[in-house]
Short mmCIF file of C-alpha atoms and ligand atoms in Angstrom, two decimals:
data_model
loop_
_atom_site.label_atom_id
_atom_site.label_comp_id
_atom_site.label_asym_id
_atom_site.label_seq_id
_atom_site.Cartn_x
_atom_site.Cartn_y
_atom_site.Cartn_z
CA MET A 191 -64.43 14.19 8.95
CA HIS A 192 -61.92 12.86 6.57
CA GLY A 193 -58.76 10.91 6.44
CA ARG A 194 -56.30 9.86 3.83
CA LEU A 195 -53.77 7.27 2.90
CA ASP A 196 -50.48 8.74 1.94
CA GLY A 197 -49.48 7.39 -1.42
CA PRO A 198 -50.93 3.93 -1.93
CA GLU A 199 -48.54 3.64 -4.85
CA LYS A 200 -45.63 4.14 -2.49
CA GLN A 201 -47.03 1.45 -0.24
CA ARG A 202 -47.30 -0.96 -3.12
CA THR A 203 -43.66 -0.20 -3.92
CA ASP A 204 -42.69 -0.82 -0.29
CA ILE A 205 -44.54 -4.09 -0.32
CA ARG A 206 -42.76 -5.24 -3.50
CA ARG A 207 -39.40 -4.18 -2.09
CA THR A 208 -39.87 -6.02 1.20
CA GLY A 209 -41.27 -9.12 -0.45
CA ILE A 210 -44.50 -8.91 1.53
CA ARG A 211 -47.47 -10.49 -0.15
CA CYS A 212 -50.37 -8.11 0.00
CA VAL A 213 -53.53 -9.91 -1.06
CA ASN A 214 -55.31 -6.78 -2.12
CA GLN A 215 -55.14 -3.07 -1.57
CA SER A 216 -58.42 -1.52 -2.56
CA ALA A 217 -59.16 2.10 -3.39
CA GLY A 218 -61.41 2.02 -0.31
CA HIS A 219 -58.29 2.37 1.84
CA GLN A 220 -58.32 6.03 0.88
CA ASP A 221 -61.04 6.68 3.41
CA ALA A 222 -59.97 4.18 6.02
CA ALA A 223 -58.66 6.79 8.43
CA GLY A 224 -61.89 8.79 8.14
CA ARG A 225 -64.00 5.70 8.83
CA LEU A 226 -61.85 4.80 11.79
CA LEU A 227 -62.13 8.31 13.25
CA ALA A 228 -65.92 8.29 12.85
CA TRP A 229 -66.02 4.95 14.67
CA TYR A 230 -63.74 6.32 17.40
CA ASP A 231 -66.04 9.28 17.97
CA ARG A 232 -68.84 6.86 18.83
CA HIS A 233 -66.97 4.01 20.51
CA ARG A 234 -63.85 5.42 22.11
CA ARG A 235 -62.93 3.84 25.42
CA ASP A 236 -63.30 5.97 28.49
CA LEU A 237 -59.85 5.72 30.07
CA PRO A 238 -58.61 7.65 33.10
CA TRP A 239 -55.67 9.19 31.21
CA ARG A 240 -57.70 10.21 28.19
CA ALA A 241 -58.83 13.82 27.80
CA PRO A 242 -62.58 14.18 27.21
CA PRO A 243 -63.56 15.17 23.64
CA PHE A 244 -62.59 18.76 22.77
CA CYS A 245 -60.38 19.10 25.86
CA PRO A 246 -56.61 19.42 25.43
CA PRO A 247 -54.71 16.34 26.60
CA ASP A 248 -52.31 16.61 29.52
CA PRO A 249 -48.87 15.44 28.27
CA TYR A 250 -47.98 14.28 31.79
CA ARG A 251 -50.93 11.90 31.91
CA VAL A 252 -50.32 10.73 28.35
CA TRP A 253 -46.67 10.00 29.09
CA LEU A 254 -47.37 8.30 32.42
CA SER A 255 -50.03 6.05 30.91
CA GLU A 256 -47.86 5.12 27.93
CA ILE A 257 -44.94 4.12 30.16
CA MET A 258 -47.25 2.10 32.40
CA LEU A 259 -48.95 0.41 29.46
CA GLN A 260 -45.72 -0.95 28.01
CA GLN A 261 -45.84 -4.74 28.32
CA THR A 262 -49.10 -4.79 30.23
CA THR A 263 -52.84 -4.28 29.87
CA VAL A 264 -55.22 -1.39 30.38
CA ALA A 265 -57.04 -3.36 33.07
CA ALA A 266 -53.79 -3.85 35.01
CA VAL A 267 -52.76 -0.21 34.68
CA GLU A 268 -55.92 1.74 35.55
CA ALA A 269 -55.67 1.47 39.34
CA TYR A 270 -51.92 2.23 39.28
CA PHE A 271 -52.49 5.25 37.10
CA ARG A 272 -55.17 6.67 39.42
CA ARG A 273 -52.95 6.15 42.46
CA PHE A 274 -49.95 7.78 40.76
CA VAL A 275 -51.79 10.91 39.65
CA ALA A 276 -53.50 11.24 43.03
CA ARG A 277 -50.11 11.16 44.72
CA TRP A 278 -48.03 12.94 42.05
CA PRO A 279 -50.45 15.05 40.02
CA ASN A 280 -47.81 16.65 37.80
CA LEU A 281 -44.20 16.40 36.66
CA GLU A 282 -42.85 18.63 39.41
CA ALA A 283 -44.41 16.48 42.10
CA LEU A 284 -43.04 13.28 40.56
CA ALA A 285 -39.59 14.84 40.15
CA ARG A 286 -39.56 15.71 43.86
CA ALA A 287 -40.47 12.16 44.94
CA GLU A 288 -37.85 9.76 46.28
CA LEU A 289 -36.96 6.96 43.85
CA ASP A 290 -37.87 4.36 46.46
CA GLU A 291 -41.38 5.81 46.82
CA VAL A 292 -41.85 5.58 43.08
CA LEU A 293 -40.51 2.02 42.92
CA HIS A 294 -42.77 1.06 45.78
CA ALA A 295 -45.84 2.54 44.08
CA TRP A 296 -44.80 0.69 40.91
CA GLN A 297 -44.68 -2.70 42.64
CA GLY A 298 -46.66 -5.27 40.69
CA LEU A 299 -46.37 -3.54 37.31
CA GLY A 300 -43.04 -5.28 36.65
CA TYR A 301 -40.15 -4.10 34.50
CA TYR A 302 -38.84 -1.80 37.17
CA ALA A 303 -36.33 -0.12 34.88
CA ARG A 304 -39.38 1.72 33.53
CA ALA A 305 -40.15 3.16 36.97
CA ARG A 306 -36.56 4.27 37.43
CA ASN A 307 -36.56 5.90 34.01
CA LEU A 308 -39.94 7.49 34.72
CA HIS A 309 -38.46 9.19 37.74
CA LYS A 310 -35.28 10.13 35.90
CA CYS A 311 -37.30 11.53 33.01
CA ALA A 312 -39.43 13.70 35.34
CA LYS A 313 -36.27 15.11 36.90
CA THR A 314 -34.70 15.75 33.49
CA LEU A 315 -37.79 17.54 32.21
CA VAL A 316 -38.00 19.78 35.27
CA ARG A 317 -34.26 20.50 35.29
CA GLU A 318 -33.62 20.94 31.57
CA HIS A 319 -36.96 21.63 29.89
CA GLY A 320 -38.73 23.94 32.34
CA GLY A 321 -41.10 21.15 33.36
CA ARG A 322 -42.56 20.81 29.85
CA PHE A 323 -42.51 17.94 27.42
CA PRO A 324 -40.98 18.56 24.00
CA ASP A 325 -43.63 18.09 21.28
CA ARG A 326 -41.47 16.35 18.64
CA GLU A 327 -40.62 12.67 18.42
CA GLU A 328 -36.89 13.20 18.12
CA ALA A 329 -36.62 15.35 21.23
CA LEU A 330 -38.90 13.00 23.14
CA ARG A 331 -36.70 10.03 22.21
CA ALA A 332 -33.72 11.73 23.83
CA LEU A 333 -35.43 11.48 27.23
CA PRO A 334 -34.88 8.58 29.66
CA GLY A 335 -37.21 5.64 29.07
CA ILE A 336 -38.86 7.05 25.94
CA GLY A 337 -38.31 4.83 22.94
CA VAL A 338 -39.57 4.97 19.38
CA TYR A 339 -43.10 3.83 20.16
CA THR A 340 -43.62 5.99 23.23
CA ALA A 341 -42.20 9.10 21.54
CA ALA A 342 -44.62 8.65 18.65
CA ALA A 343 -47.55 8.01 21.00
CA ILE A 344 -46.83 11.14 23.05
CA ALA A 345 -46.22 13.32 19.97
CA ALA A 346 -49.49 12.14 18.44
CA ILE A 347 -51.78 11.97 21.46
CA ALA A 348 -50.48 14.88 23.54
CA PHE A 349 -49.50 17.24 20.70
CA ASP A 350 -51.54 16.04 17.72
CA ARG A 351 -48.44 15.52 15.59
CA PRO A 352 -48.82 13.14 12.64
CA ALA A 353 -46.62 10.52 14.29
CA THR A 354 -47.30 6.79 13.96
CA ALA A 355 -47.18 4.78 17.16
CA VAL A 356 -46.84 1.11 16.27
CA ASP A 357 -47.29 -1.39 19.09
CA GLY A 358 -48.44 -5.01 18.96
CA ASN A 359 -52.08 -3.98 18.53
CA VAL A 360 -51.33 -1.72 15.59
CA GLU A 361 -49.04 -4.33 14.01
CA ARG A 362 -51.89 -6.80 14.14
CA VAL A 363 -54.43 -4.42 12.59
CA VAL A 364 -52.05 -3.39 9.81
CA ALA A 365 -50.93 -6.96 9.10
CA ARG A 366 -54.58 -7.88 8.60
CA LEU A 367 -55.59 -4.78 6.66
CA PHE A 368 -52.84 -5.48 4.13
CA ALA A 369 -52.85 -9.28 4.55
CA VAL A 370 -49.14 -9.27 5.32
CA GLU A 371 -47.91 -12.85 5.25
CA GLN A 372 -44.34 -12.20 6.32
CA GLU A 373 -43.66 -13.40 9.86
CA LEU A 374 -42.94 -11.24 12.85
CA PRO A 375 -40.48 -10.00 13.94
CA ARG A 376 -39.02 -9.70 10.42
CA ALA A 377 -42.19 -7.99 9.20
CA LYS A 378 -41.84 -5.14 11.70
CA PRO A 379 -40.16 -2.54 9.45
CA ALA A 380 -42.65 -3.13 6.66
CA LEU A 381 -45.63 -2.99 9.03
CA ARG A 382 -44.27 0.25 10.40
CA ARG A 383 -44.07 1.73 6.89
CA LEU A 384 -47.56 0.58 6.06
CA ALA A 385 -48.89 2.00 9.32
CA ALA A 386 -47.15 5.32 8.67
CA GLY A 387 -48.78 5.45 5.27
CA LEU A 388 -52.20 5.19 6.89
CA THR A 389 -51.69 8.02 9.39
CA PRO A 390 -53.79 11.05 8.47
CA HIS A 391 -52.74 14.66 8.93
CA ALA A 392 -56.19 15.44 10.31
CA ARG A 393 -56.59 14.47 13.97
CA PRO A 394 -53.52 12.22 14.17
CA GLY A 395 -53.81 12.04 17.97
CA ASP A 396 -57.35 10.71 17.82
CA TYR A 397 -56.34 8.43 14.97
CA ALA A 398 -53.51 6.90 17.05
CA GLN A 399 -55.92 6.23 19.89
CA ALA A 400 -58.53 4.90 17.48
CA MET A 401 -56.03 2.34 16.14
CA MET A 402 -55.17 1.32 19.70
CA ASP A 403 -58.87 0.95 20.57
CA LEU A 404 -59.61 -0.99 17.41
CA GLY A 405 -56.77 -3.41 18.13
CA ALA A 406 -57.80 -3.80 21.76
CA THR A 407 -61.55 -4.16 21.36
CA VAL A 408 -62.40 -5.27 17.80
CA CYS A 409 -59.37 -6.54 15.90
CA THR A 410 -58.41 -8.79 18.79
CA PRO A 411 -55.76 -11.52 18.50
CA LYS A 412 -57.82 -14.71 18.40
CA SER A 413 -61.30 -13.86 17.17
CA PRO A 414 -61.45 -10.47 15.45
CA GLY A 415 -64.91 -8.87 15.40
CA CYS A 416 -64.89 -8.22 11.67
CA GLY A 417 -68.69 -8.02 11.65
CA TYR A 418 -68.62 -4.69 13.45
CA CYS A 419 -65.24 -3.36 12.31
CA PRO A 420 -65.23 0.07 10.64
CA LEU A 421 -62.39 -1.12 8.39
CA ALA A 422 -64.04 -4.34 7.22
CA GLY A 423 -64.45 -2.98 3.70
CA ASP A 424 -60.73 -2.16 3.55
CA CYS A 425 -59.43 -5.39 5.02
CA ALA A 426 -57.51 -7.73 2.73
CA ALA A 427 -57.22 -10.46 5.37
CA LEU A 428 -60.97 -10.50 5.87
CA ARG A 429 -61.45 -10.94 2.13
CA ALA A 430 -58.80 -13.67 2.03
CA GLY A 431 -60.27 -15.44 5.07
CA THR A 432 -56.97 -15.23 6.96
CA ALA A 433 -57.79 -12.56 9.56
CA ALA A 434 -57.53 -14.79 12.63
CA ASP A 435 -54.22 -16.28 11.38
CA LEU A 436 -52.42 -12.95 11.08
CA PRO A 437 -49.95 -11.68 11.97
CA ARG A 438 -47.80 -14.75 11.47
CA ARG A 439 -44.92 -15.30 13.85
CA GLU A 440 -41.69 -17.20 13.79
CA THR A 441 -41.89 -20.05 16.27
CA ARG A 442 -40.15 -19.07 19.45
CA ALA A 443 -37.25 -21.03 20.82
CA ALA A 444 -37.90 -22.43 24.27
CA ARG A 445 -36.99 -20.06 27.09
CA PRO A 446 -33.51 -20.79 28.43
CA ILE A 447 -33.09 -21.53 32.12
CA ARG A 448 -30.75 -19.68 34.42
CA TYR A 449 -29.69 -20.71 37.89
CA GLY A 450 -28.69 -18.89 41.03
CA ILE A 451 -28.55 -19.05 44.80
CA ALA A 452 -30.37 -16.63 47.09
CA PHE A 453 -28.91 -16.03 50.54
CA TRP A 454 -31.54 -15.78 53.28
CA THR A 455 -29.27 -13.90 55.64
CA THR A 456 -30.47 -13.17 59.16
CA ARG A 457 -29.15 -11.53 62.32
CA PRO A 458 -29.47 -13.26 65.68
CA ASP A 459 -32.59 -11.11 66.33
CA GLY A 460 -34.22 -12.39 63.11
CA ALA A 461 -33.80 -9.26 60.95
CA VAL A 462 -33.19 -10.11 57.28
CA LEU A 463 -30.53 -8.68 54.98
CA LEU A 464 -31.71 -6.86 51.86
CA ARG A 465 -29.45 -5.37 49.25
CA ARG A 466 -30.03 -3.00 46.35
CA ARG A 467 -29.38 -4.40 42.88
CA PRO A 468 -27.12 -2.41 40.54
CA GLU A 469 -28.93 0.43 38.73
CA SER A 470 -28.44 -1.09 35.30
CA GLY A 471 -29.69 -4.47 34.22
CA LEU A 472 -32.67 -6.61 35.09
CA LEU A 473 -34.60 -5.41 38.17
CA GLY A 474 -32.09 -2.55 38.31
CA GLY A 475 -32.22 -0.47 41.48
CA MET A 476 -34.68 -2.84 43.18
CA MET A 477 -34.12 -4.30 46.62
CA GLU A 478 -33.35 -8.02 46.70
CA ILE A 479 -32.53 -10.92 48.92
CA PRO A 480 -28.81 -11.09 48.10
CA SER A 481 -28.15 -13.64 45.38
CA THR A 482 -25.39 -14.87 43.13
CA ASP A 483 -25.29 -13.90 39.48
CA TRP A 484 -27.86 -15.84 37.47
CA ARG A 485 -25.89 -18.23 35.30
CA ASP A 486 -26.58 -20.75 32.55
CA THR A 487 -25.44 -23.70 34.64
CA ARG A 488 -25.85 -24.74 38.23
CA SER A 489 -22.78 -23.57 40.08
CA GLY A 490 -22.73 -25.82 43.13
CA ARG A 491 -21.45 -24.80 46.49
CA ARG A 492 -18.44 -22.92 45.17
CA VAL A 493 -20.75 -19.93 44.65
CA LEU A 494 -20.91 -19.65 48.42
CA ALA A 495 -17.90 -17.43 47.81
CA ASP A 496 -20.50 -14.92 46.55
CA ALA A 497 -22.30 -14.94 49.89
CA PRO A 498 -22.84 -11.51 51.42
CA ALA A 499 -21.32 -12.57 54.76
CA GLN A 500 -19.63 -15.36 56.69
CA ALA A 501 -22.15 -17.86 58.01
CA ASP A 502 -22.83 -21.55 58.27
CA TRP A 503 -24.94 -21.64 55.10
CA GLN A 504 -27.56 -24.37 55.06
CA PRO A 505 -29.65 -25.29 52.03
CA MET A 506 -33.40 -24.94 52.35
CA PRO A 507 -35.62 -27.64 50.85
CA GLY A 508 -37.12 -26.86 47.43
CA GLY A 509 -36.48 -23.58 45.66
CA VAL A 510 -38.09 -20.78 43.72
CA SER A 511 -38.84 -20.68 40.04
CA HIS A 512 -39.72 -17.47 38.20
CA THR A 513 -40.36 -16.74 34.55
CA PHE A 514 -38.99 -13.55 33.02
CA THR A 515 -39.65 -12.54 29.44
CA HIS A 516 -36.47 -14.07 28.06
CA PHE A 517 -35.57 -16.80 30.52
CA ARG A 518 -36.75 -18.88 33.43
CA LEU A 519 -34.88 -18.55 36.70
CA GLU A 520 -34.36 -21.39 39.17
CA LEU A 521 -33.19 -20.17 42.55
CA GLU A 522 -31.91 -22.37 45.33
CA ILE A 523 -32.09 -20.78 48.76
CA VAL A 524 -29.54 -21.12 51.52
CA SER A 525 -29.94 -19.64 54.98
CA GLY A 526 -27.41 -18.48 57.51
CA VAL A 527 -27.27 -16.46 60.70
CA VAL A 528 -24.59 -13.77 60.72
CA LYS A 529 -23.07 -12.97 64.07
CA ASP A 530 -20.74 -10.21 62.93
CA TRP A 531 -23.62 -8.41 61.16
CA ARG A 532 -22.45 -4.81 61.72
CA ARG A 533 -19.76 -5.24 59.06
CA VAL A 534 -22.20 -6.43 56.39
CA ALA A 535 -23.31 -4.03 53.65
CA GLY A 536 -27.05 -3.84 53.08
CA VAL A 537 -30.27 -3.07 54.91
CA TRP A 538 -31.26 -5.21 57.90
CA THR A 539 -35.03 -5.39 58.01
CA PRO A 540 -37.33 -7.01 60.56
CA VAL A 541 -39.50 -9.63 58.85
CA ALA A 542 -42.65 -7.67 59.69
CA ARG A 543 -41.31 -4.69 57.73
CA LEU A 544 -40.16 -6.48 54.58
CA GLY A 545 -43.39 -5.34 52.89
CA GLU A 546 -42.23 -1.72 53.11
CA HIS A 547 -39.52 -2.36 50.52
CA ALA A 548 -40.03 -2.44 46.77
CA LEU A 549 -39.22 -6.12 46.31
CA PRO A 550 -39.75 -7.53 42.81
CA SER A 551 -42.04 -10.56 42.44
CA VAL A 552 -39.21 -13.09 42.28
CA MET A 553 -37.81 -11.81 45.59
CA LYS A 554 -41.25 -11.90 47.20
CA LYS A 555 -41.36 -15.56 46.24
CA VAL A 556 -37.98 -16.06 47.91
CA VAL A 557 -39.23 -14.36 51.07
CA ARG A 558 -42.39 -16.50 51.16
CA HIS A 559 -40.40 -19.66 50.59
CA ALA A 560 -37.78 -18.81 53.19
CA LEU A 561 -40.36 -17.90 55.83
CA ALA A 562 -42.25 -21.12 55.16
CA HIS A 563 -39.06 -23.16 55.64
CA SER A 564 -37.32 -21.22 58.39
CA ALA A 565 -36.91 -23.00 61.68
CA GLY A 566 -39.04 -21.47 64.41
S1 SF4 B 897 -62.01 -6.55 9.32
FE1 SF4 B 897 -61.46 -7.93 10.94
S2 SF4 B 897 -59.33 -8.46 10.59
FE2 SF4 B 897 -59.79 -6.67 9.34
S3 SF4 B 897 -59.15 -4.95 10.60
FE3 SF4 B 897 -61.33 -5.27 11.01
S4 SF4 B 897 -61.42 -6.67 12.77
FE4 SF4 B 897 -59.33 -6.70 11.96
#
């Protein structure tokens, strides 16, 4: 078992060029990758998408897990992953599925654009690549929903290419190993270069997973377990006593607030109007309770011009608040009964069947609120 650091001199040059202060960079880093791989062989996590030792990985499972794991945790993903592969065991099966089925199975994982791209990617691979994943980062990046990180993760884990997948976990480990004081997000390019310099040519797929495991189980955000870390002897932050403080981050501006009105639109028989959101943009392609655009200021009743139909719109008490990554949304809810409902575009759904649609969390809140405040 061995590993190597590519050109510590080059890394020192990178550090000088980027202005990053690296407390120390010992010769022991030479064997860091080897130590990490030896640790991984003993302590690797048993995950449902991971191939057992000495078995070739299944690129489909690697890809699916990496898309699911974006922005969420292993614990949250495991059950979804098992359900997906039980229902769609390979690319061809997923490519044949209806988008709505996929969105529905995705419900609760959030960031629905990922589910739409997952489906689009499966179709593209079957149609244009004979149902096989390309094994190079560049070709992977050309596929729907596969960005820099995911392409590197698939190339490394599924095809054992010496690609460097840098997510938040890896950024944290590298920032500590090299005691990088520059704040995120500005430090990202330098952390990426430092991480790339650590990637060995031997077993790069295992190495990528070892870094992920180390970040998730040992080099954790608040209280890193330096006492049992295989890289303790290489770690500049541990020597400097700054491990728990790194990586440093620029203080975030408060989340802005956006406002909108949701239209709880019913027929005389009680069925509720749902509408599909545009394919692009936030919650793209998801079903919704029709709403206005989400704006920076409250719009008042003039936005009733955006209502999906003519009705005597009445405000409901209270409202719904939902936090997205980049803003908080405050939705008022108005209700109205539409008599001339046959001319209205959308899907009329009995209340008892609303659960059959892939409604995002914010719209589920609207439904709960509206049902709690509906007369009768
Ligand atoms: S020694 Fe501590 S801070 Fe350094 S990499 Fe290991 S767990 Fe992280």
